[in-house]
Amino acid sequence: MGADPGTSPAGRVQVARAAFDSGSTRSPEWRRAQLCGLRRLLTEGARELEDALWADLHRSRTESQLTEVGVVLSEVSHALRHLGRWTRPRHVPLPVALRPATARVVPEPLGVVLVIAPWNYPLQLLLCPLVGVLAAGNAAVLKPSELAPHVSHVLARLVPRYLDAEAVQVVEGAVPETTELLEQRFDHIVYTGGAGVARVVMRAAAEHLTPVTLELGGKSPVWFDDDAHIDAAARRIAWAKFVNAGQTCVAPDHVLTTPERVEPLAGAIRRAVEGMWGKDPSRSPDYGRIVNTAHFDRLIGLLDGVLTPGEDVVSAGDSAGGAAGSAARLLSGGGRDREALHIEPTVVAMPAPDDPPAVRTPADTPALMAEEIFGPILPIVPVPDAAAAIDHVRAGAKPLALYVFSSSKRTQEDFVAHTSSGGVGLDVALVHAGIPTLPFGGVGASGIGAYHGEASFSTFSHLKPVLHKQLVPDTLRMVQPPFSRVRRALVRAATRRA
Ligand code: NAD
């Protein structure tokens, strides 16, 4: 970074703060103008953005519209439609003993919000939070991911053209720039990405007592038992898993089902994959690529940790990280091309976990089943029944999403009631993450806080309580000393009624 304080990360934060301090971002007109500007950026800049997404992730134009541009546009429309209601002070009732008085909750902007985005949906995950940040009247500093450089460059160019060039700053760069940003004081930080960096972000935020929203990941499981609808379910599972080559935070990580369903489900998933991306997905313009060689090597390591290339049945115990004496089987896919960063949609049948989840140790668990896969490899894990699947889910970290494809309403509700996850999809996967009326976020290890729609507005606002109790008549005297017998009785009666 050069010496110009206006373009250094710290300098950009100062510019954003000065814009916020000027008061300009608070007015309803400014908020609406920014949201309309964002909408124009997305529509007029659509082609450039789609080209950048293709260059970074091999994402087709249609898929870019569906999973990136369209999601942000629907957030913008939703915010514009509801902004009036969200920003209006909300009057609240008061206990009788406090009357006469009035109380309201007044939403006020927090200040300058830092948005740190990852590479996998580099547009959506930077701009969706921004919708809420602007709707709530804040200034913003946007940090796109350096691992999606084309999208990062296009946004750095377009954002100042369409949005308030002072109040909305873009800082491009990698660890040094983010580190410099994190040394500055923000009023809120939204970070989307892995748990390791989330700790760095939270530590830095703690220095300034800055609140954080952490949108993380995890191993989102699927339960399947709906034999009558196996093809429809398999198609939804396959689509959710293999879109963007599996690099989706809410993608199914693995499937839990009973042993006799493993093969039929894998067959249905294979047919679904072929239907969507053809016999050779490497030739499909609609199938994504792995973001870089480091992630490619990590994924192949996970797969080869349970399989030996060229063999479809191996003892996982023979390979690094495998569970002793257990066999993992390649059911479909497995093809890879490092130069093209291509990994075929792959389904692996895992051995049944012998021990109850509570006694399984990390050393017994292959890396494929221990860490978030975040790529196009789908293990199917046989378990005796839905209750065992629930135990399995409960034994792990709370996932970002959980999906249930079951013919039984009771089983669906058992998963909802007895497991904890960021969100749940019943007979559907992925889609809940793009709906502005549903809050989106993790729980436990999968994240802190939520956004989208009104949840964004609340996250990026301070909901300030304002109480007015007029001086005349001065009924507050009744609870002030000295406490005569009458007052004591009154206080007792009033506190019991309240
Ligand atoms: P990434 O590598 O792009 O990193 C995310 C951001 O952190 C980038 O802007 C990067 O510059 C910054 N960063 C990296 N190292 C840093 C450091 N040492 N100090 C400060 N900043 C640093 O993305 P990633 O972490 O590979 O993202 C993948 C993870 O994100 C997966 O776990 C996935 O599940 C999760 N994810 C979650 C969501 C969600 O909405 N919950 C969405 C997408 C991805």
CSV table of N, CA and C and ligand atoms in Angstrom, one decimal, residues 115-121 124-126 143-148 171 173-180 182 191-198 200-201 214-219 247-251 291-292 295 298 372 374 400 433 440-442 446-447 451-452, ligand 1:
chain,number,residue,atom,x,y,z
A,115,VAL,N,-17.1,-5.4,6.4
A,115,VAL,CA,-17.6,-6.6,5.8
A,115,VAL,C,-16.4,-7.4,5.2
A,116,ILE,N,-16.1,-8.5,5.7
A,116,ILE,CA,-15.0,-9.3,5.2
A,116,ILE,C,-15.6,-10.6,4.5
A,117,ALA,N,-15.4,-10.7,3.2
A,117,ALA,CA,-16.1,-11.8,2.5
A,117,ALA,C,-15.1,-12.9,2.0
A,118,PRO,N,-15.6,-14.1,1.8
A,118,PRO,CA,-14.7,-15.2,1.2
A,118,PRO,C,-14.9,-15.3,-0.3
A,119,TRP,N,-14.2,-16.3,-0.9
A,119,TRP,CA,-14.1,-16.4,-2.3
A,119,TRP,C,-15.2,-17.2,-2.9
A,120,ASN,N,-16.0,-18.0,-2.2
A,120,ASN,CA,-16.8,-19.0,-2.8
A,120,ASN,C,-18.1,-18.4,-3.4
A,121,TYR,N,-18.7,-17.4,-2.8
A,121,TYR,CA,-19.7,-16.6,-3.5
A,121,TYR,C,-19.3,-15.2,-3.3
A,124,GLN,N,-22.1,-12.2,-3.7
A,124,GLN,CA,-23.2,-12.3,-2.8
A,124,GLN,C,-22.8,-12.1,-1.3
A,125,LEU,N,-21.7,-12.7,-0.9
A,125,LEU,CA,-21.3,-12.7,0.5
A,125,LEU,C,-20.7,-11.3,0.9
A,126,LEU,N,-20.4,-10.5,-0.1
A,126,LEU,CA,-19.9,-9.2,0.2
A,126,LEU,C,-21.1,-8.2,0.2
A,143,LYS,N,-14.3,-5.6,2.3
A,143,LYS,CA,-13.0,-6.3,2.0
A,143,LYS,C,-13.3,-7.6,1.2
A,144,PRO,N,-13.3,-7.5,-0.1
A,144,PRO,CA,-13.5,-8.8,-0.9
A,144,PRO,C,-12.4,-9.8,-0.7
A,145,SER,N,-12.6,-11.0,-1.1
A,145,SER,CA,-11.6,-12.0,-1.0
A,145,SER,C,-10.6,-11.9,-2.1
A,146,GLU,N,-9.3,-12.0,-1.7
A,146,GLU,CA,-8.3,-12.0,-2.7
A,146,GLU,C,-8.2,-13.2,-3.6
A,147,LEU,N,-8.9,-14.3,-3.1
A,147,LEU,CA,-8.9,-15.5,-3.8
A,147,LEU,C,-9.9,-15.6,-5.0
A,148,ALA,N,-10.7,-14.5,-5.1
A,148,ALA,CA,-11.6,-14.3,-6.2
A,148,ALA,C,-11.2,-12.9,-6.8
A,171,VAL,N,-11.6,-2.1,0.2
A,171,VAL,CA,-10.2,-2.3,0.4
A,171,VAL,C,-9.9,-3.7,-0.2
A,173,GLY,N,-7.1,-6.7,-1.2
A,173,GLY,CA,-5.9,-7.2,-0.6
A,173,GLY,C,-6.1,-8.5,0.1
A,174,ALA,N,-5.0,-8.9,0.7
A,174,ALA,CA,-5.0,-10.2,1.4
A,174,ALA,C,-4.7,-10.0,2.9
A,175,VAL,N,-3.9,-10.9,3.5
A,175,VAL,CA,-3.7,-10.9,5.0
A,175,VAL,C,-3.2,-9.5,5.5
A,176,PRO,N,-2.1,-8.9,4.8
A,176,PRO,CA,-1.6,-7.7,5.4
A,176,PRO,C,-2.7,-6.6,5.4
A,177,GLU,N,-3.5,-6.4,4.4
A,177,GLU,CA,-4.5,-5.4,4.3
A,177,GLU,C,-5.6,-5.7,5.3
A,178,THR,N,-6.0,-6.9,5.4
A,178,THR,CA,-7.0,-7.3,6.4
A,178,THR,C,-6.5,-7.1,7.8
A,179,THR,N,-5.3,-7.4,8.0
A,179,THR,CA,-4.7,-7.2,9.4
A,179,THR,C,-4.7,-5.7,9.7
A,180,GLU,N,-4.3,-4.9,8.8
A,180,GLU,CA,-4.3,-3.4,9.0
A,180,GLU,C,-5.8,-2.9,9.3
A,182,LEU,N,-8.2,-4.7,10.6
A,182,LEU,CA,-8.6,-5.2,11.9
A,182,LEU,C,-8.0,-4.4,13.0
A,191,TYR,N,-17.9,-11.1,9.3
A,191,TYR,CA,-16.9,-11.9,8.7
A,191,TYR,C,-17.6,-13.2,8.2
A,192,THR,N,-17.3,-13.6,6.9
A,192,THR,CA,-17.8,-14.9,6.4
A,192,THR,C,-16.5,-15.6,6.0
A,193,GLY,N,-16.4,-16.8,6.5
A,193,GLY,CA,-15.2,-17.6,6.1
A,193,GLY,C,-15.0,-18.8,7.0
A,194,GLY,N,-13.7,-19.2,7.1
A,194,GLY,CA,-13.4,-20.3,8.0
A,194,GLY,C,-13.2,-20.0,9.4
A,195,ALA,N,-13.2,-21.0,10.3
A,195,ALA,CA,-13.2,-20.7,11.7
A,195,ALA,C,-11.9,-20.2,12.2
A,196,GLY,N,-10.8,-20.6,11.5
A,196,GLY,CA,-9.4,-20.2,11.9
A,196,GLY,C,-9.3,-18.7,11.9
A,197,VAL,N,-9.6,-18.1,10.7
A,197,VAL,CA,-9.6,-16.6,10.6
A,197,VAL,C,-10.6,-15.9,11.5
A,198,ALA,N,-11.8,-16.6,11.7
A,198,ALA,CA,-12.8,-16.0,12.5
A,198,ALA,C,-12.2,-15.7,13.9
A,200,VAL,N,-9.1,-14.9,14.6
A,200,VAL,CA,-8.3,-13.7,14.4
A,200,VAL,C,-9.2,-12.5,14.4
A,201,VAL,N,-10.3,-12.6,13.7
A,201,VAL,CA,-11.2,-11.4,13.6
A,201,VAL,C,-11.8,-11.1,15.0
A,214,LEU,N,-20.3,-13.6,12.8
A,214,LEU,CA,-19.4,-14.6,12.2
A,214,LEU,C,-20.2,-15.6,11.4
A,215,GLU,N,-20.1,-15.6,10.1
A,215,GLU,CA,-20.8,-16.6,9.3
A,215,GLU,C,-19.8,-17.6,8.9
A,216,LEU,N,-19.8,-18.8,9.5
A,216,LEU,CA,-18.8,-19.8,9.3
A,216,LEU,C,-19.4,-21.0,8.6
A,217,GLY,N,-18.8,-22.2,8.8
A,217,GLY,CA,-19.3,-23.3,8.0
A,217,GLY,C,-19.5,-24.5,8.9
A,218,GLY,N,-19.1,-25.7,8.5
A,218,GLY,CA,-19.2,-26.9,9.3
A,218,GLY,C,-19.7,-28.0,8.4
A,219,LYS,N,-20.0,-29.2,9.0
A,219,LYS,CA,-20.4,-30.4,8.3
A,219,LYS,C,-21.9,-30.5,8.3
A,247,GLN,N,-18.5,-26.0,-3.3
A,247,GLN,CA,-17.8,-25.0,-2.5
A,247,GLN,C,-18.9,-24.0,-2.0
A,248,THR,N,-19.9,-24.5,-1.3
A,248,THR,CA,-21.0,-23.8,-0.8
A,248,THR,C,-21.1,-24.0,0.7
A,249,CYS,N,-21.2,-23.0,1.5
A,249,CYS,CA,-21.2,-23.2,3.0
A,249,CYS,C,-22.4,-24.0,3.4
A,250,VAL,N,-23.5,-23.9,2.8
A,250,VAL,CA,-24.7,-24.7,3.2
A,250,VAL,C,-24.9,-25.9,2.3
A,251,ALA,N,-23.9,-26.3,1.6
A,251,ALA,CA,-24.0,-27.6,0.8
A,251,ALA,C,-24.1,-28.7,1.8
A,291,VAL,N,-11.4,-23.7,-6.5
A,291,VAL,CA,-10.9,-22.3,-6.6
A,291,VAL,C,-9.4,-22.2,-6.9
A,292,ASN,N,-8.6,-23.1,-6.3
A,292,ASN,CA,-7.1,-23.0,-6.6
A,292,ASN,C,-6.5,-24.4,-6.3
A,295,HIS,N,-6.7,-25.8,-2.6
A,295,HIS,CA,-7.9,-26.4,-2.2
A,295,HIS,C,-8.1,-27.8,-3.0
A,298,ARG,N,-6.1,-30.3,-1.2
A,298,ARG,CA,-6.7,-30.6,0.1
A,298,ARG,C,-7.9,-31.6,-0.1
A,372,GLU,N,-14.8,-30.1,7.5
A,372,GLU,CA,-15.8,-29.7,6.4
A,372,GLU,C,-15.2,-30.0,5.1
A,374,PHE,N,-16.3,-29.1,1.8
A,374,PHE,CA,-16.2,-27.9,1.0
A,374,PHE,C,-15.7,-28.2,-0.4
A,400,LEU,N,-24.0,-25.7,10.1
A,400,LEU,CA,-24.7,-24.5,9.6
A,400,LEU,C,-26.1,-24.8,9.0
A,433,ALA,N,-31.1,-20.4,2.3
A,433,ALA,CA,-30.1,-19.3,2.5
A,433,ALA,C,-30.3,-18.1,1.6
A,440,PHE,N,-30.5,-15.7,8.4
A,440,PHE,CA,-29.5,-16.6,8.0
A,440,PHE,C,-28.3,-16.5,8.9
A,441,GLY,N,-27.8,-17.6,9.5
A,441,GLY,CA,-26.6,-17.6,10.3
A,441,GLY,C,-26.4,-18.9,11.0
A,442,GLY,N,-25.3,-19.1,11.6
A,442,GLY,CA,-25.0,-20.3,12.3
A,442,GLY,C,-25.3,-20.3,13.7
A,446,SER,N,-20.8,-23.1,14.0
A,446,SER,CA,-21.1,-22.6,12.6
A,446,SER,C,-21.4,-21.1,12.5
A,447,GLY,N,-21.3,-20.4,13.6
A,447,GLY,CA,-21.4,-18.9,13.5
A,447,GLY,C,-22.0,-18.2,14.7
A,451,TYR,N,-28.1,-12.6,9.6
A,451,TYR,CA,-28.5,-11.5,8.8
A,451,TYR,C,-29.5,-11.9,7.7
A,452,HIS,N,-29.7,-11.1,6.7
A,452,HIS,CA,-30.7,-11.2,5.6
A,452,HIS,C,-32.0,-10.5,6.1
B,1,NAD,P1,-11.1,-16.9,2.4
B,1,NAD,O1,-9.8,-17.6,2.4
B,1,NAD,O2,-11.5,-16.1,1.2
B,1,NAD,O3,-11.0,-16.0,3.7
B,1,NAD,C1,-12.1,-15.1,4.0
B,1,NAD,C2,-11.6,-13.7,4.2
B,1,NAD,O4,-10.7,-13.7,5.3
B,1,NAD,C3,-10.9,-13.1,3.0
B,1,NAD,O5,-11.4,-11.8,2.8
B,1,NAD,C4,-9.4,-13.1,3.5
B,1,NAD,O6,-8.7,-12.0,2.9
B,1,NAD,C5,-9.5,-13.0,5.0
B,1,NAD,N1,-8.4,-13.6,5.6
B,1,NAD,C6,-7.7,-14.7,5.3
B,1,NAD,N2,-6.7,-14.9,6.2
B,1,NAD,C7,-6.7,-13.9,7.1
B,1,NAD,C8,-5.9,-13.6,8.2
B,1,NAD,N3,-4.9,-14.3,8.6
B,1,NAD,N4,-6.2,-12.4,8.9
B,1,NAD,C9,-7.2,-11.7,8.5
B,1,NAD,N5,-8.0,-11.9,7.4
B,1,NAD,C10,-7.8,-13.0,6.7
B,1,NAD,O7,-12.3,-17.9,2.7
B,1,NAD,P2,-12.3,-19.3,3.4
B,1,NAD,O8,-12.0,-19.1,4.9
B,1,NAD,O9,-11.6,-20.3,2.6
B,1,NAD,O10,-13.9,-19.6,3.3
B,1,NAD,C11,-14.4,-20.9,3.3
B,1,NAD,C12,-15.1,-21.1,4.6
B,1,NAD,O11,-16.1,-20.1,4.7
B,1,NAD,C13,-15.8,-22.4,4.7
B,1,NAD,O12,-15.6,-22.9,6.0
B,1,NAD,C14,-17.2,-22.1,4.5
B,1,NAD,O13,-18.1,-23.0,5.1
B,1,NAD,C15,-17.3,-20.7,5.1
B,1,NAD,N6,-18.4,-20.0,4.5
B,1,NAD,C16,-19.4,-19.6,5.3
B,1,NAD,C17,-20.5,-19.0,4.8
B,1,NAD,C18,-21.7,-18.5,5.6
B,1,NAD,O14,-22.5,-17.7,5.1
B,1,NAD,N7,-21.8,-19.0,6.8
B,1,NAD,C19,-20.5,-18.6,3.4
B,1,NAD,C20,-19.4,-19.0,2.6
B,1,NAD,C21,-18.4,-19.7,3.2
